[in-house]
Structure formats: C-alpha cells, structure tokens
C-alpha cells in the first residue's frame, strides 16, 4: 500500500510539473482594441485577459511607437480601427521571441508615450492603456492670454467653464438599461453651454467636446487658462441599489481645501500662478507663511462663492427635479480644487435609478435641468456680478433684475415683434443686449427693460 501511494504521489508530481509549464505558456490574449482621439493626446486601449508585462518606447526617423507584450497572443483586429483624428497612420503587429507580441504604431509626428494598466470596471475587463501625448500640439493650444470676451459696451463677459465628467475609456456610472454617464453628461453640458452663450454678458467654454478623457487636474487647469469666473462639473450619481434618486450640488470641503493648500505650496511651478485671475496676487517670491495665508484667504473666498452659487443652482433645480439633499453638500473632489475659481459639481440624478435613467436619456429632461442650472448661475451673478463685467455695469446703472425681464426666442420670433409685444424699440433692445444687428436665434435669451 505504501509503495502504491508513493507511485501515485510521484505520478501526481510529474503531472503537475507538466501542467505548470503549459499554464505558463498559455499566455494572455489581446481580445479587443479601441482608440480615443482628444485635442492634446490620443488614447489606445488594449483589452487583455489579465495583467500583462509590457514595454513601450518611441522611435524617430520615421516616427513610431513600439509596444512589446510578453507572453501575449493577438486576437483583436487592428485593421478595423478608425484612425482618423489621431496621429496614427497605421498599426502593425507580429510575434516576437516565440511567445511575445510586438505592436508598432506608424505615426504622423513624434509623440511622448505613457502607459498604465486598468482594473476591470462595469463595462470592461483588464486593460492596457497607452497615451500618445502631442506635446507640440498641447503647447500650441495653450492660450497666451486668458479668455476675455467683450461685448458692444466694452464690458467683459462672465466666463463659465462647463465640465462634462468622465469620457473615453472612463464611462462613469452605467444605468440598468446600459445608459452611460459619460454620454448623458456630455449632452447636458453642451446644452448648458448653449444656454450660457445665448445670454448676453456670458461666455461658455467646454473642457471636452467629444468622447475622450481628460484627467481631473487638467480640467481645473483649463478653467484657469480661460480665466473662468465659475467652473461647473456635470455628473450623474449612482448607488449599489436602485432606490436612491434626486439631484445634488457639491462644493469643496474645508478638509479638501487644506490638503490642496499644502499641495500648491509644495509645487514650485504654482508659485507664478495668479490668485484671483488676471491682476491678482502671485505666490512667486513669497515665503511659505505668507503664501499659505494668501492661499487660505483665496480658498475660503472661493468656497464661500461656491456655496453661494451652489445654493442658487439647488434652488432652481428643486423646481424641476427631486433633490437628493436639500442643501449644498461638501466633499474633497479633485475637480473642485482650484484655489481661485468658484467651483461646483452638479449631480443631475441617479443613473442607477431606472426612472431617473430614463429621464436623463431624454433630451427634454436634460434641457429642463440645464435651464435650471443656468438660471441658478444667473441668479447668483445678478446679485454679485464680477467687477468689469456687463452684468456689473447693468447693475450699477440700475438695470439689474428689478427693472428687467427675460425672453427666450422661439421659432418665428423677430426682434421687432418682441419689441412690439413688450412696448419697447428694436434699437433699445439691441443696445441693452449688446447686439450688433437685429438678428436673433432660436433658444437665445434676451433681456427686456421694464416699460
């Protein structure tokens, strides 16, 4: 019996010895591939069955990017990728060293590569992400001067930067019917930007205009480059159960502000940044104590303004949607951490709730939410307009909310017809709204002086 047991153990160990190399040789499959062109980078994503060992390096003359994948087999088809809008001309691949795979991207110009791996999420499994960063294009797109839009009165517009959350490989939350947060919030952000642009005295800027991802810090940097008066990040909430519902508004918490102050003080490149936009205070040349005081003051003012505009937006949202919480909530969201720009995050609803998923998929409902958000923004700035803006000039000259009404242009409207209905003149409407001619567009909101 002992001899038989020994033979069985020996046979078992031989079998395991044979099986382990076969398992190791099985390798990892590349099962899918996607590409996401963005203004300053292109993201290539490889769907892999598990974590993968890889190397990435760039070559010049001609420009190429090489991706070496260890113990990997290609099951995806690179030829089916749409490479338009990207710096990639062609993708080639071939086995290497027996079990490895080499992927070569023929490029239109040199790029800076960056790679990392992502864990599975609701939509995808393991992924290898390769970013192709266009440093030349990024530098060319950096505005040399902050965005300043002047109207007919020579007064600047209020700049509102609208940020659609997630994007590209990051779908955000996914509803029971498969609705993706990134799609819903992009559509809503575009609608909100259109409403802002249609109102005299305002200009909207979008952080992203398509389906691509921008990291959180870059979103706030874009707001600073545009010299924004307000940053609004649009999201859709989710929970592990379908019951929670309602819209929310968030501002930065004091705890988040404290950590951000420390981060700014630790990074020397922030010292030359301005606090409070153009004409503000620079941290350059300040000692840590003084710089810390300046940052704390700026952060406190920014959070107070954020709470004010958030409360105004929440008041308007409550008239068109159920609210998840009655007051503005505070959290340490990275996207809200600009020390000199009031910033709010609007959760349009719970996409994990079947009814709210259906609502958020509706253009009509998103329009209602966008109108409510903009009315809240306008309510706040009518009361506290930034100096030098058209709204500040109107308030100073007695043309604030108490002496005006608003009218949204509908199909078939003319400026002369609107003037006649409101017992005023075309020339007065043009002057009051900073219009260069009597043409108006459907959806445009104009201000009408009280008769």
Coordinates of C-alpha atoms in Angstrom, one line a residue:
X1 CA 0.0 0.0 0.0
X2 CA 2.8 2.4 0.9
X3 CA 4.6 1.5 -2.4
X4 CA 1.4 2.2 -4.3
X5 CA 0.9 5.6 -2.5
X6 CA 4.5 6.6 -3.3
X7 CA 3.9 5.7 -7.0
X8 CA 0.7 7.8 -7.0
X9 CA 2.5 10.8 -5.5
X10 CA 5.3 10.5 -8.0
X11 CA 2.9 10.3 -10.9
X12 CA 0.9 13.3 -9.5
X13 CA 4.1 15.4 -9.1
X14 CA 5.1 14.6 -12.7
X15 CA 1.6 15.6 -13.9
X16 CA 1.8 18.9 -12.0
X17 CA 5.3 19.5 -13.4
X18 CA 3.9 19.0 -16.9
X19 CA 0.8 21.2 -16.3
X20 CA 2.6 24.3 -14.8
X21 CA 4.7 25.0 -17.9
X22 CA 1.7 24.5 -20.1
X23 CA -0.2 27.1 -18.0
X24 CA 2.7 29.5 -18.1
X25 CA 2.9 29.0 -21.9
X26 CA -0.8 29.8 -22.3
X27 CA -0.1 33.5 -22.1
X28 CA -2.5 36.4 -22.3
X29 CA -4.7 37.3 -25.2
X30 CA -5.3 40.8 -26.6
X31 CA -9.1 40.4 -27.1
X32 CA -10.1 43.9 -28.2
X33 CA -8.8 47.4 -29.1
X34 CA -10.2 50.9 -29.0
X35 CA -8.8 54.4 -29.8
X36 CA -9.9 57.7 -28.4
X37 CA -8.5 60.9 -30.1
X38 CA -8.5 64.0 -27.9
X39 CA -7.2 67.6 -28.6
X40 CA -3.8 67.0 -26.9
X41 CA -3.4 63.3 -26.8
X42 CA -4.7 60.0 -28.2
X43 CA -5.6 57.0 -26.0
X44 CA -5.1 53.5 -27.3
X45 CA -6.7 50.8 -25.2
X46 CA -6.0 47.1 -25.4
X47 CA -8.4 44.7 -23.8
X48 CA -6.4 41.9 -22.2
X49 CA -7.5 38.8 -20.3
X50 CA -5.2 39.6 -17.3
X51 CA -2.4 41.8 -16.1
X52 CA 0.4 41.9 -18.7
X53 CA 4.1 42.6 -18.7
X54 CA 5.0 45.2 -21.4
X55 CA 7.4 47.8 -22.6
X56 CA 6.7 51.0 -24.6
X57 CA 9.2 53.2 -26.4
X58 CA 9.2 55.8 -29.1
X59 CA 11.4 56.0 -32.2
X60 CA 12.2 58.8 -34.6
X61 CA 13.0 58.9 -38.3
X62 CA 10.4 57.8 -39.1
X63 CA 8.1 58.4 -36.1
X64 CA 7.0 55.2 -34.5
X65 CA 5.8 53.8 -31.2
X66 CA 6.7 50.2 -30.2
X67 CA 4.7 48.2 -27.7
X68 CA 6.3 44.9 -26.6
X69 CA 3.9 42.5 -24.8
X70 CA 5.4 39.5 -23.1
X71 CA 3.8 36.0 -23.5
X72 CA 0.9 37.5 -25.5
X73 CA -1.2 36.5 -28.4
X74 CA -3.2 38.9 -30.6
X75 CA -6.9 38.0 -31.1
X76 CA -8.1 41.6 -32.0
X77 CA -8.1 43.2 -35.4
X78 CA -6.2 46.4 -35.7
X79 CA -7.4 47.0 -39.3
X80 CA -10.9 47.7 -38.1
X81 CA -9.8 50.8 -36.0
X82 CA -10.8 54.2 -37.3
X83 CA -7.6 56.2 -37.0
X84 CA -9.0 59.5 -38.2
X85 CA -8.3 62.4 -35.9
X86 CA -5.3 60.6 -34.4
X87 CA -1.6 60.8 -35.0
X88 CA -1.5 57.1 -36.0
X89 CA -1.1 56.3 -39.7
X90 CA -1.0 52.5 -39.4
X91 CA -0.8 49.8 -36.8
X92 CA 1.4 46.7 -37.5
X93 CA 1.9 43.6 -35.3
X94 CA 4.0 40.4 -35.3
X95 CA 5.0 37.6 -33.0
X96 CA 8.4 38.1 -31.3
X97 CA 10.7 35.7 -29.4
X98 CA 8.3 32.9 -29.9
X99 CA 5.6 33.8 -27.3
X100 CA 5.8 37.6 -27.3
X101 CA 4.0 40.1 -29.4
X102 CA 5.3 43.4 -30.9
X103 CA 2.9 46.1 -31.9
X104 CA 4.2 49.0 -33.9
X105 CA 2.3 52.3 -34.5
X106 CA 3.5 54.3 -37.5
X107 CA 3.0 58.0 -36.5
X108 CA 2.5 61.2 -38.4
X109 CA 4.8 63.0 -35.9
X110 CA 6.8 62.4 -32.7
X111 CA 4.8 61.9 -29.5
X112 CA 5.5 61.3 -25.9
X113 CA 4.2 57.9 -24.7
X114 CA 2.7 57.0 -21.4
X115 CA 1.3 53.6 -20.4
X116 CA -0.6 52.1 -17.4
X117 CA -3.0 49.2 -16.7
X118 CA -6.6 49.5 -15.5
X119 CA -8.6 47.0 -13.4
X120 CA -11.9 45.7 -14.6
X121 CA -15.0 48.0 -14.3
X122 CA -18.7 47.8 -15.1
X123 CA -18.1 47.8 -18.8
X124 CA -14.6 46.4 -19.5
X125 CA -12.1 43.8 -18.1
X126 CA -8.4 44.3 -17.7
X127 CA -6.9 46.9 -20.0
X128 CA -3.5 48.2 -21.1
X129 CA -3.7 51.9 -21.8
X130 CA -1.2 53.7 -24.0
X131 CA -1.4 57.5 -24.2
X132 CA 0.2 59.3 -27.2
X133 CA 0.8 62.8 -25.9
X134 CA 1.2 65.5 -28.5
X135 CA 3.5 67.9 -26.7
X136 CA 3.8 70.3 -29.6
X137 CA 0.1 70.5 -30.2
X138 CA -0.5 70.9 -26.4
X139 CA 1.9 73.9 -26.3
X140 CA 0.3 75.4 -29.4
X141 CA -3.2 75.1 -27.9
X142 CA -2.2 76.9 -24.7
X143 CA -3.7 80.3 -24.8
X144 CA -1.1 83.0 -24.4
X145 CA -3.7 85.3 -22.8
X146 CA -6.7 84.4 -20.6
X147 CA -10.1 84.3 -22.4
X148 CA -11.7 87.7 -22.3
X149 CA -14.8 88.3 -24.4
X150 CA -16.0 91.9 -24.7
X151 CA -19.5 92.9 -25.8
X152 CA -20.7 96.1 -27.6
X153 CA -20.4 98.1 -24.4
X154 CA -16.8 97.3 -23.9
X155 CA -17.6 95.2 -20.8
X156 CA -16.3 91.7 -20.5
X157 CA -18.4 88.6 -20.3
X158 CA -18.7 86.3 -17.3
X159 CA -16.7 83.1 -18.3
X160 CA -18.3 79.8 -17.2
X161 CA -16.3 76.6 -17.9
X162 CA -18.6 73.6 -18.2
X163 CA -17.0 70.3 -17.5
X164 CA -18.6 67.0 -18.7
X165 CA -17.4 64.3 -16.3
X166 CA -15.6 61.1 -17.4
X167 CA -15.3 60.3 -21.1
X168 CA -13.4 58.0 -23.5
X169 CA -12.3 54.8 -21.7
X170 CA -14.0 56.0 -18.5
X171 CA -17.7 55.5 -19.0
X172 CA -18.6 56.7 -15.4
X173 CA -21.7 55.1 -13.9
X174 CA -23.8 52.8 -16.1
X175 CA -27.6 52.5 -15.6
X176 CA -29.7 49.3 -15.6
X177 CA -30.5 49.8 -19.3
X178 CA -26.9 50.4 -20.2
X179 CA -27.0 54.2 -20.3
X180 CA -23.5 55.6 -19.8
X181 CA -22.9 58.6 -17.6
X182 CA -20.2 60.0 -19.9
X183 CA -22.7 60.3 -22.8
X184 CA -25.5 61.8 -20.7
X185 CA -23.4 64.5 -19.1
X186 CA -21.7 65.5 -22.4
X187 CA -25.1 66.1 -24.0
X188 CA -26.3 68.1 -20.9
X189 CA -23.0 70.1 -20.8
X190 CA -23.4 71.1 -24.4
X191 CA -27.0 72.2 -23.8
X192 CA -25.9 74.2 -20.7
X193 CA -23.1 75.8 -22.7
X194 CA -25.5 76.8 -25.4
X195 CA -27.9 78.4 -22.9
X196 CA -24.9 80.3 -21.3
X197 CA -23.7 81.6 -24.7
X198 CA -27.2 82.7 -25.7
X199 CA -27.4 85.1 -22.8
X200 CA -25.8 88.5 -23.3
X201 CA -23.0 89.0 -20.8
X202 CA -21.9 85.3 -20.6
X203 CA -19.5 83.1 -22.5
X204 CA -19.2 79.3 -22.0
X205 CA -16.2 77.1 -22.5
X206 CA -16.3 73.3 -22.5
X207 CA -13.5 71.2 -21.1
X208 CA -14.3 68.4 -23.5
X209 CA -16.4 68.5 -26.7
X210 CA -16.2 64.8 -27.6
X211 CA -15.9 61.3 -26.2
X212 CA -12.3 61.4 -24.8
X213 CA -10.9 61.5 -21.3
X214 CA -9.2 64.5 -19.6
X215 CA -7.5 63.9 -16.2
X216 CA -9.0 65.8 -13.3
X217 CA -6.2 68.2 -12.7
X218 CA -6.2 69.2 -16.4
X219 CA -9.9 70.1 -16.2
X220 CA -9.2 72.7 -13.5
X221 CA -6.1 73.9 -15.4
X222 CA -8.3 74.5 -18.4
X223 CA -10.6 76.6 -16.3
X224 CA -7.7 78.7 -15.1
X225 CA -6.4 79.2 -18.6
X226 CA -9.8 80.5 -19.6
X227 CA -9.7 82.9 -16.6
X228 CA -13.0 81.4 -15.6
X229 CA -15.4 83.1 -13.2
X230 CA -17.1 79.8 -12.4
X231 CA -16.4 76.1 -13.0
X232 CA -19.3 73.7 -13.2
X233 CA -18.7 70.0 -13.4
X234 CA -21.7 67.9 -14.6
X235 CA -22.1 64.3 -13.4
X236 CA -24.8 61.6 -12.8
X237 CA -24.7 59.8 -9.5
X238 CA -25.0 56.0 -8.9
X239 CA -25.6 53.7 -6.0
X240 CA -25.5 49.9 -5.5
X241 CA -29.3 49.7 -5.1
X242 CA -31.8 51.3 -7.5
X243 CA -33.8 53.2 -4.8
X244 CA -31.8 56.4 -4.3
X245 CA -32.8 59.3 -6.6
X246 CA -32.6 63.1 -6.9
X247 CA -30.2 65.8 -8.0
X248 CA -27.4 67.2 -5.8
X249 CA -24.9 70.1 -5.8
X250 CA -21.4 69.8 -4.3
X251 CA -18.8 72.4 -3.3
X252 CA -15.2 71.8 -2.0
X253 CA -14.9 70.9 1.7
X254 CA -12.6 72.7 4.1
X255 CA -10.7 69.5 4.5
X256 CA -10.1 69.3 0.8
X257 CA -9.1 72.9 0.8
X258 CA -6.5 72.3 3.5
X259 CA -4.9 69.4 1.5
X260 CA -4.9 71.5 -1.7
X261 CA -3.2 74.4 0.0
X262 CA -0.4 72.1 1.1
X263 CA -0.1 70.7 -2.5
X264 CA 0.1 74.1 -4.0
X265 CA 2.8 75.2 -1.6
X266 CA 4.8 72.0 -2.3
X267 CA 4.9 72.6 -6.0
X268 CA 7.2 75.4 -7.1
X269 CA 5.6 75.7 -10.5
X270 CA 2.4 77.0 -8.8
X271 CA 4.3 80.0 -7.3
X272 CA 3.9 82.0 -10.5
X273 CA 0.2 81.3 -10.9
X274 CA -2.2 84.1 -10.1
X275 CA -4.7 84.0 -7.3
X276 CA -8.0 85.6 -8.3
X277 CA -7.3 85.6 -12.1
X278 CA -5.8 88.4 -14.1
X279 CA -4.4 91.2 -12.0
X280 CA -4.5 89.0 -8.9
X281 CA -1.7 88.1 -6.4
X282 CA 1.2 85.9 -7.4
X283 CA 2.8 83.5 -5.0
X284 CA 6.2 83.9 -6.7
X285 CA 8.8 85.2 -4.3
X286 CA 6.6 84.8 -1.2
X287 CA 7.8 82.9 1.8
X288 CA 5.7 79.8 2.8
X289 CA 3.9 81.5 5.7
X290 CA 2.7 84.5 3.5
X291 CA 1.9 82.2 0.6
X292 CA -0.1 80.0 2.9
X293 CA -2.1 82.9 4.2
X294 CA -2.8 84.1 0.7
X295 CA -3.9 80.7 -0.4
X296 CA -6.1 80.2 2.7
X297 CA -7.8 83.5 2.0
X298 CA -8.3 82.7 -1.6
X299 CA -9.6 79.2 -0.9
X300 CA -12.0 80.4 1.8
X301 CA -13.4 83.1 -0.6
X302 CA -13.7 80.5 -3.4
X303 CA -15.5 78.0 -1.2
X304 CA -17.9 80.7 0.1
X305 CA -18.7 81.7 -3.5
X306 CA -19.1 78.1 -4.5
X307 CA -21.6 77.5 -1.7
X308 CA -23.5 80.7 -2.8
X309 CA -23.8 79.7 -6.4
X310 CA -24.4 76.1 -5.4
X311 CA -27.3 77.1 -3.2
X312 CA -28.7 79.2 -6.1
X313 CA -28.5 76.3 -8.5
X314 CA -30.1 73.9 -6.0
X315 CA -33.0 76.3 -5.5
X316 CA -33.7 76.3 -9.2
X317 CA -33.2 72.5 -9.6
X318 CA -35.8 71.9 -6.9
X319 CA -38.5 73.3 -9.2
X320 CA -37.8 70.8 -12.0
X321 CA -36.4 67.7 -10.2
X322 CA -36.4 65.8 -6.9
X323 CA -33.5 66.8 -4.7
X324 CA -31.4 64.2 -3.1
X325 CA -30.3 66.6 -0.3
X326 CA -31.9 70.0 0.5
X327 CA -28.5 71.8 1.0
X328 CA -25.3 72.1 -0.9
X329 CA -23.0 69.2 0.1
X330 CA -19.2 69.4 0.5
X331 CA -16.6 66.9 -0.4
X332 CA -12.9 66.8 -1.4
X333 CA -13.5 66.2 -5.1
X334 CA -10.2 66.8 -7.0
X335 CA -12.0 68.6 -9.9
X336 CA -13.2 71.3 -7.4
X337 CA -9.8 72.2 -6.1
X338 CA -9.0 75.4 -8.0
X339 CA -7.9 77.9 -5.3
X340 CA -9.1 81.0 -7.1
X341 CA -12.2 79.9 -9.1
X342 CA -15.6 79.1 -7.5
X343 CA -16.3 75.5 -8.5
X344 CA -19.4 73.3 -8.1
X345 CA -20.2 69.8 -9.1
X346 CA -23.8 69.1 -10.2
X347 CA -25.1 65.5 -9.9
X348 CA -28.0 65.5 -12.4
X349 CA -29.6 62.5 -10.8
X350 CA -29.1 58.8 -10.0
X351 CA -28.4 56.9 -13.3
X352 CA -28.7 53.7 -11.2
X353 CA -32.4 54.5 -10.6
X354 CA -34.5 53.2 -13.6
X355 CA -36.8 56.2 -13.7
X356 CA -34.0 58.7 -13.5
X357 CA -32.0 56.8 -16.1
X358 CA -35.0 57.1 -18.4
X359 CA -35.3 60.8 -17.6
X360 CA -31.6 61.5 -18.2
X361 CA -31.8 59.8 -21.5
X362 CA -34.4 62.3 -22.6
X363 CA -33.3 65.5 -24.4
X364 CA -36.4 67.3 -23.0
X365 CA -35.5 66.4 -19.4
X366 CA -31.8 67.3 -19.8
X367 CA -33.0 70.7 -21.3
X368 CA -35.1 71.3 -18.2
X369 CA -32.1 70.5 -15.9
X370 CA -29.8 72.7 -17.9
X371 CA -32.1 75.6 -17.9
X372 CA -32.5 75.3 -14.1
X373 CA -28.7 75.2 -13.6
X374 CA -28.2 78.2 -15.8
X375 CA -31.0 80.2 -14.0
X376 CA -29.3 79.4 -10.7
X377 CA -26.0 80.6 -12.1
X378 CA -27.6 83.8 -13.5
X379 CA -29.5 84.4 -10.2
X380 CA -26.2 84.4 -8.3
X381 CA -24.2 86.6 -10.7
X382 CA -27.1 89.1 -11.0
X383 CA -26.7 89.7 -7.3
X384 CA -22.9 89.5 -7.2
X385 CA -21.5 90.3 -10.7
X386 CA -17.7 90.2 -11.0
X387 CA -16.2 93.7 -11.5
X388 CA -15.8 94.9 -15.1
X389 CA -18.5 92.6 -16.5
X390 CA -21.6 93.6 -18.4
X391 CA -23.8 92.4 -15.5
X392 CA -21.8 94.6 -13.1
X393 CA -22.3 97.6 -15.4
X394 CA -26.1 96.9 -15.8
X395 CA -26.5 96.6 -12.0
X396 CA -24.5 99.8 -11.4
X397 CA -26.7 101.6 -13.9
X398 CA -30.0 100.4 -12.4
X399 CA -30.6 97.7 -15.0
X400 CA -30.5 94.7 -12.7
X401 CA -33.2 92.1 -12.1
X402 CA -35.6 94.6 -10.6
X403 CA -36.0 96.5 -13.9
X404 CA -35.7 93.8 -16.5
X405 CA -37.5 90.6 -17.6
X406 CA -36.1 87.8 -19.8
X407 CA -37.5 86.4 -23.0
X408 CA -36.3 83.2 -24.8
X409 CA -36.5 83.4 -28.6
X410 CA -38.8 80.9 -30.2
X411 CA -39.2 79.7 -33.8
X412 CA -40.8 82.5 -35.9
X413 CA -39.8 85.3 -33.5
X414 CA -38.2 88.6 -34.7
X415 CA -36.6 91.3 -32.7
X416 CA -39.2 93.8 -34.0
X417 CA -42.0 91.5 -32.9
X418 CA -40.5 91.0 -29.4
X419 CA -40.1 94.8 -29.1
X420 CA -43.7 95.5 -30.2
X421 CA -45.1 92.9 -27.7
X422 CA -43.1 94.4 -24.9
X423 CA -43.7 98.1 -25.7
X424 CA -40.1 98.9 -26.4
X425 CA -38.0 99.6 -29.6
X426 CA -35.6 97.5 -31.6
X427 CA -32.8 99.9 -31.0
X428 CA -33.2 99.8 -27.3
X429 CA -33.2 96.0 -27.2
X430 CA -30.1 96.0 -29.4
X431 CA -28.3 98.4 -27.1
X432 CA -29.4 96.8 -23.9
X433 CA -28.4 93.3 -25.0
X434 CA -25.1 94.3 -26.7
X435 CA -26.4 93.2 -30.2
X436 CA -24.7 94.4 -33.4
X437 CA -27.8 93.8 -35.5
X438 CA -31.4 92.8 -35.2
X439 CA -30.9 89.1 -35.9
X440 CA -31.8 86.6 -33.2
X441 CA -31.6 82.8 -32.9
X442 CA -34.0 80.2 -31.6
X443 CA -33.2 79.5 -28.0
X444 CA -31.4 82.8 -27.4
X445 CA -32.4 84.6 -24.2
X446 CA -32.7 88.4 -24.3
X447 CA -33.2 90.9 -21.6
X448 CA -36.1 93.3 -21.8
X449 CA -36.1 96.6 -19.9
X450 CA -39.3 97.3 -17.9
X451 CA -41.6 99.8 -19.6

